mmCIF file of C-alpha atoms in Angstrom:
data_model
loop_
_atom_site.group_PDB
_atom_site.id
_atom_site.type_symbol
_atom_site.label_atom_id
_atom_site.label_comp_id
_atom_site.label_asym_id
_atom_site.label_seq_id
_atom_site.Cartn_x
_atom_site.Cartn_y
_atom_site.Cartn_z
ATOM 1 C CA MET A 159 46.213 168.912 75.063
ATOM 2 C CA THR A 160 48.381 167.526 72.320
ATOM 3 C CA ASN A 161 51.505 165.485 72.824
ATOM 4 C CA GLN A 162 53.570 167.313 70.254
ATOM 5 C CA THR A 163 57.283 167.765 70.708
ATOM 6 C CA PRO A 164 58.169 171.336 71.603
ATOM 7 C CA GLN A 165 59.609 173.302 68.752
ATOM 8 C CA GLU A 166 62.809 174.770 70.093
ATOM 9 C CA VAL A 167 64.080 178.022 68.740
ATOM 10 C CA ASP A 168 67.680 178.294 67.577
ATOM 11 C CA PHE A 169 68.294 181.810 68.841
ATOM 12 C CA ASN A 170 71.221 182.316 66.463
ATOM 13 C CA ALA A 171 69.366 181.278 63.310
ATOM 14 C CA THR A 172 66.052 183.093 63.710
ATOM 15 C CA GLY A 173 66.925 186.662 62.818
ATOM 16 C CA TYR A 174 65.014 187.773 65.923
ATOM 17 C CA LYS A 175 66.496 189.901 68.655
ATOM 18 C CA THR A 176 68.695 187.524 70.617
ATOM 19 C CA SER A 177 69.935 189.598 73.537
ATOM 20 C CA TYR A 178 69.198 188.484 77.065
ATOM 21 C CA THR A 179 67.032 191.573 77.400
ATOM 22 C CA ALA A 180 64.937 190.533 74.379
ATOM 23 C CA ILE A 181 64.496 187.041 75.834
ATOM 24 C CA ARG A 182 63.611 188.485 79.247
ATOM 25 C CA LYS A 183 60.979 190.688 77.581
ATOM 26 C CA ALA A 184 59.590 187.619 75.804
ATOM 27 C CA ARG A 185 59.169 185.943 79.192
ATOM 28 C CA ARG A 186 57.412 189.023 80.580
ATOM 29 C CA PHE A 187 54.920 189.085 77.740
ATOM 30 C CA ALA A 188 54.479 185.327 78.116
ATOM 31 C CA VAL A 189 53.658 185.711 81.824
ATOM 32 C CA GLN A 190 50.974 188.233 80.926
ATOM 33 C CA GLY A 191 49.606 186.051 78.137
ATOM 34 C CA LEU A 192 49.596 182.902 80.245
ATOM 35 C CA TYR A 193 47.960 184.798 83.092
ATOM 36 C CA GLU A 194 45.148 185.842 80.771
ATOM 37 C CA TRP A 195 44.844 182.327 79.320
ATOM 38 C CA LEU A 196 44.798 180.707 82.776
ATOM 39 C CA LEU A 197 42.005 183.046 83.885
ATOM 40 C CA THR A 198 39.887 182.458 80.800
ATOM 41 C CA ASP A 199 40.186 179.598 78.320
ATOM 42 C CA TYR A 200 42.138 177.202 80.554
ATOM 43 C CA ARG A 201 39.781 177.762 83.492
ATOM 44 C CA PHE A 202 36.708 177.522 81.282
ATOM 45 C CA ALA A 203 37.959 174.238 79.812
ATOM 46 C CA LYS A 204 38.055 172.872 83.369
ATOM 47 C CA GLU A 205 34.973 174.532 84.879
ATOM 48 C CA ARG A 206 32.567 175.996 82.317
ATOM 49 C CA ARG A 207 32.966 174.422 78.897
ATOM 50 C CA ASP A 208 30.052 176.512 77.623
ATOM 51 C CA LEU A 209 32.271 179.624 77.936
ATOM 52 C CA LEU A 210 35.297 178.030 76.262
ATOM 53 C CA GLY A 211 36.757 179.641 73.160
ATOM 54 C CA GLY A 212 37.626 183.086 71.974
ATOM 55 C CA ASN A 213 40.689 183.602 74.136
ATOM 56 C CA GLU A 214 42.991 180.865 72.954
ATOM 57 C CA PRO A 215 46.767 181.415 73.222
ATOM 58 C CA HIS A 216 47.081 182.311 69.535
ATOM 59 C CA THR A 217 44.377 184.978 69.948
ATOM 60 C CA ILE A 218 46.169 186.418 72.976
ATOM 61 C CA VAL A 219 49.452 186.481 71.019
ATOM 62 C CA ALA A 220 47.875 188.226 68.033
ATOM 63 C CA ARG A 221 46.215 190.846 70.233
ATOM 64 C CA THR A 222 49.395 191.397 72.247
ATOM 65 C CA ARG A 223 51.458 191.889 69.106
ATOM 66 C CA ALA A 224 48.892 194.307 67.658
ATOM 67 C CA GLU A 225 48.661 196.393 70.836
ATOM 68 C CA ASN A 226 52.340 196.568 71.846
ATOM 69 C CA ALA A 227 55.580 197.743 70.317
ATOM 70 C CA MET A 228 57.441 194.446 70.361
ATOM 71 C CA HIS A 229 60.474 195.322 68.254
ATOM 72 C CA THR A 230 62.778 194.725 71.242
ATOM 73 C CA VAL A 231 61.182 191.384 72.185
ATOM 74 C CA HIS A 232 62.508 188.006 71.056
ATOM 75 C CA LEU A 233 59.348 187.099 69.172
ATOM 76 C CA GLY A 234 60.448 183.550 68.381
ATOM 77 C CA TYR A 235 60.879 182.727 72.045
ATOM 78 C CA TYR A 236 57.646 184.489 72.985
ATOM 79 C CA HIS A 237 55.792 182.418 70.385
ATOM 80 C CA GLU A 238 57.483 179.221 71.581
ATOM 81 C CA LEU A 239 56.403 179.853 75.172
ATOM 82 C CA MET A 240 52.858 180.822 74.230
ATOM 83 C CA ARG A 241 52.463 177.835 71.908
ATOM 84 C CA ASN A 242 54.136 175.058 73.879
ATOM 85 C CA ILE A 243 53.252 175.874 77.480
ATOM 86 C CA PRO A 244 49.477 175.784 76.901
ATOM 87 C CA ASP A 245 49.898 172.602 74.831
ATOM 88 C CA GLN A 246 51.815 170.980 77.688
ATOM 89 C CA ALA A 247 50.109 172.689 80.631
ATOM 90 C CA ASP A 248 48.537 169.547 82.077
ATOM 91 C CA GLU A 249 51.837 167.649 81.869
ATOM 92 C CA LEU A 250 53.779 170.533 83.447
ATOM 93 C CA ILE A 251 51.188 170.941 86.202
ATOM 94 C CA MET A 252 51.360 167.225 86.996
ATOM 95 C CA ALA A 253 55.154 167.424 87.181
ATOM 96 C CA LEU A 254 55.072 170.471 89.463
ATOM 97 C CA SER A 255 52.299 169.072 91.668
ATOM 98 C CA GLY A 256 54.690 166.619 93.275
ATOM 99 C CA TYR A 257 56.626 169.560 94.724
ATOM 100 C CA LEU A 258 53.682 171.658 95.897
ATOM 101 C CA ASP A 259 52.204 171.668 99.387
ATOM 102 C CA ARG A 260 48.753 172.441 97.971
ATOM 103 C CA ASN A 261 46.752 171.928 94.813
ATOM 104 C CA PHE A 262 48.031 173.857 91.780
ATOM 105 C CA ASP A 263 44.549 175.338 91.325
ATOM 106 C CA LYS A 264 44.849 177.043 94.735
ATOM 107 C CA LEU A 265 47.932 179.042 93.698
ATOM 108 C CA ASP A 266 47.801 182.673 92.676
ATOM 109 C CA THR A 267 47.433 182.952 88.892
ATOM 110 C CA ILE A 268 50.697 184.884 88.495
ATOM 111 C CA GLU A 269 52.509 182.168 90.462
ATOM 112 C CA LYS A 270 50.967 179.554 88.165
ATOM 113 C CA ALA A 271 52.155 181.389 85.041
ATOM 114 C CA ILE A 272 55.678 181.871 86.404
ATOM 115 C CA LEU A 273 55.924 178.249 87.557
ATOM 116 C CA LEU A 274 54.749 177.007 84.151
ATOM 117 C CA ILE A 275 57.395 179.079 82.362
ATOM 118 C CA GLY A 276 60.078 177.904 84.780
ATOM 119 C CA ALA A 277 59.043 174.253 84.522
ATOM 120 C CA TYR A 278 58.908 174.461 80.722
ATOM 121 C CA GLU A 279 62.357 176.036 80.521
ATOM 122 C CA LEU A 280 63.860 173.532 82.944
ATOM 123 C CA LYS A 281 62.464 170.625 80.971
ATOM 124 C CA HIS A 282 62.847 171.829 77.384
ATOM 125 C CA SER A 283 65.349 174.697 77.280
ATOM 126 C CA LEU A 284 68.480 172.834 78.263
ATOM 127 C CA HIS A 285 70.640 175.548 76.689
ATOM 128 C CA ILE A 286 69.585 177.839 79.555
ATOM 129 C CA PRO A 287 71.407 176.973 82.808
ATOM 130 C CA TYR A 288 68.985 175.969 85.541
ATOM 131 C CA LYS A 289 70.265 178.740 87.834
ATOM 132 C CA VAL A 290 69.348 181.276 85.141
ATOM 133 C CA VAL A 291 65.859 179.779 84.877
ATOM 134 C CA LEU A 292 65.414 180.135 88.644
ATOM 135 C CA ASP A 293 66.770 183.683 88.626
ATOM 136 C CA GLU A 294 64.485 184.676 85.747
ATOM 137 C CA ALA A 295 61.475 183.229 87.579
ATOM 138 C CA ILE A 296 62.368 185.300 90.634
ATOM 139 C CA GLN A 297 62.739 188.395 88.430
ATOM 140 C CA LEU A 298 59.317 187.738 86.883
ATOM 141 C CA ASN A 299 57.815 187.473 90.340
ATOM 142 C CA THR A 300 59.535 190.686 91.412
ATOM 143 C CA HIS A 301 57.958 192.430 88.440
ATOM 144 C CA PHE A 302 54.464 190.867 88.588
ATOM 145 C CA GLY A 303 53.969 188.821 91.744
ATOM 146 C CA ALA A 304 53.378 189.067 95.446
ATOM 147 C CA THR A 305 56.136 190.331 97.719
ATOM 148 C CA ASP A 306 57.305 187.032 99.210
ATOM 149 C CA ALA A 307 56.146 184.656 96.484
ATOM 150 C CA HIS A 308 59.686 184.506 95.082
ATOM 151 C CA LYS A 309 60.682 182.240 97.993
ATOM 152 C CA PHE A 310 57.913 179.795 97.135
ATOM 153 C CA ILE A 311 58.652 179.888 93.393
ATOM 154 C CA ASN A 312 62.378 179.422 93.968
ATOM 155 C CA ALA A 313 61.814 176.474 96.320
ATOM 156 C CA ILE A 314 59.463 174.682 93.913
ATOM 157 C CA LEU A 315 61.591 175.242 90.814
ATOM 158 C CA ASP A 316 64.794 174.324 92.662
ATOM 159 C CA ARG A 317 63.295 170.981 93.682
ATOM 160 C CA TYR A 318 61.965 170.435 90.162
ATOM 161 C CA ALA A 319 65.381 171.304 88.698
ATOM 162 C CA LYS A 320 66.975 168.693 90.931
ATOM 163 C CA ALA A 321 64.718 166.098 89.316
ATOM 164 C CA VAL A 322 64.793 167.145 85.648
ATOM 165 C CA ARG A 323 68.369 168.445 85.520
ATOM 166 C CA GLU A 324 69.974 166.049 87.944
ATOM 167 C CA LEU A 325 73.466 166.071 86.397
ATOM 168 C CA GLU A 326 73.630 169.844 86.051
ATOM 169 C CA TYR A 327 72.163 170.318 89.525
ATOM 170 C CA THR A 328 74.615 167.893 91.135
ATOM 171 C CA ALA A 329 77.588 169.395 89.288
ATOM 172 C CA ASN A 330 76.575 172.886 90.398
ATOM 173 C CA LYS A 331 76.294 171.792 94.032
ATOM 174 C CA ALA A 332 79.696 170.046 93.822
ATOM 175 C CA ASP A 333 81.302 173.181 92.330
ATOM 176 C CA LYS A 334 79.756 175.302 95.043
ATOM 177 C CA LYS A 335 81.037 172.945 97.739
ATOM 178 C CA ALA A 336 84.545 172.865 96.223
ATOM 179 C CA LYS A 337 84.701 176.672 96.099
ATOM 180 C CA LYS A 338 83.551 176.897 99.691
ATOM 181 C CA GLU A 339 86.216 174.407 100.833
ATOM 182 C CA SER A 340 88.991 176.233 98.974
ATOM 183 C CA GLU A 341 88.212 179.559 100.639
#
């Protein structure tokens, strides 16, 4: 994987759909694309190098765009997720591994994809509040994942958020405590 700096998208300057719905749809397509990539090229790179190739993230993106009506999807954000998450997958997995009770490879593939999106957003999309990142991960799991997996995903991403967004996390907890005391 390369060590390139993620290319952040200025949602206001891209000309792409910028509604929350368009961004949510970008995440949904990214979960599907990452799921496919994790099952094929990423796994083959780890286990069967002779099968590697042919299903790289850019190929998945091109096929997805050709086969789906994506006029309501924030394409810039979708491309950012599908470009940067695979490039940084090993780094993100290492970061998440400290919060897991088992090896990342033992997780369900949908959980892996959702956790990678959440970890990426927590680390690189500072314009998105961490609570929104957690909520979006839970929504993705509700749409694609196992019934109770949202609890696991929320717990892992909440602990990761505490580490990578310490100031925001602490301020949120202090605000919550202050509101509770004033009631």
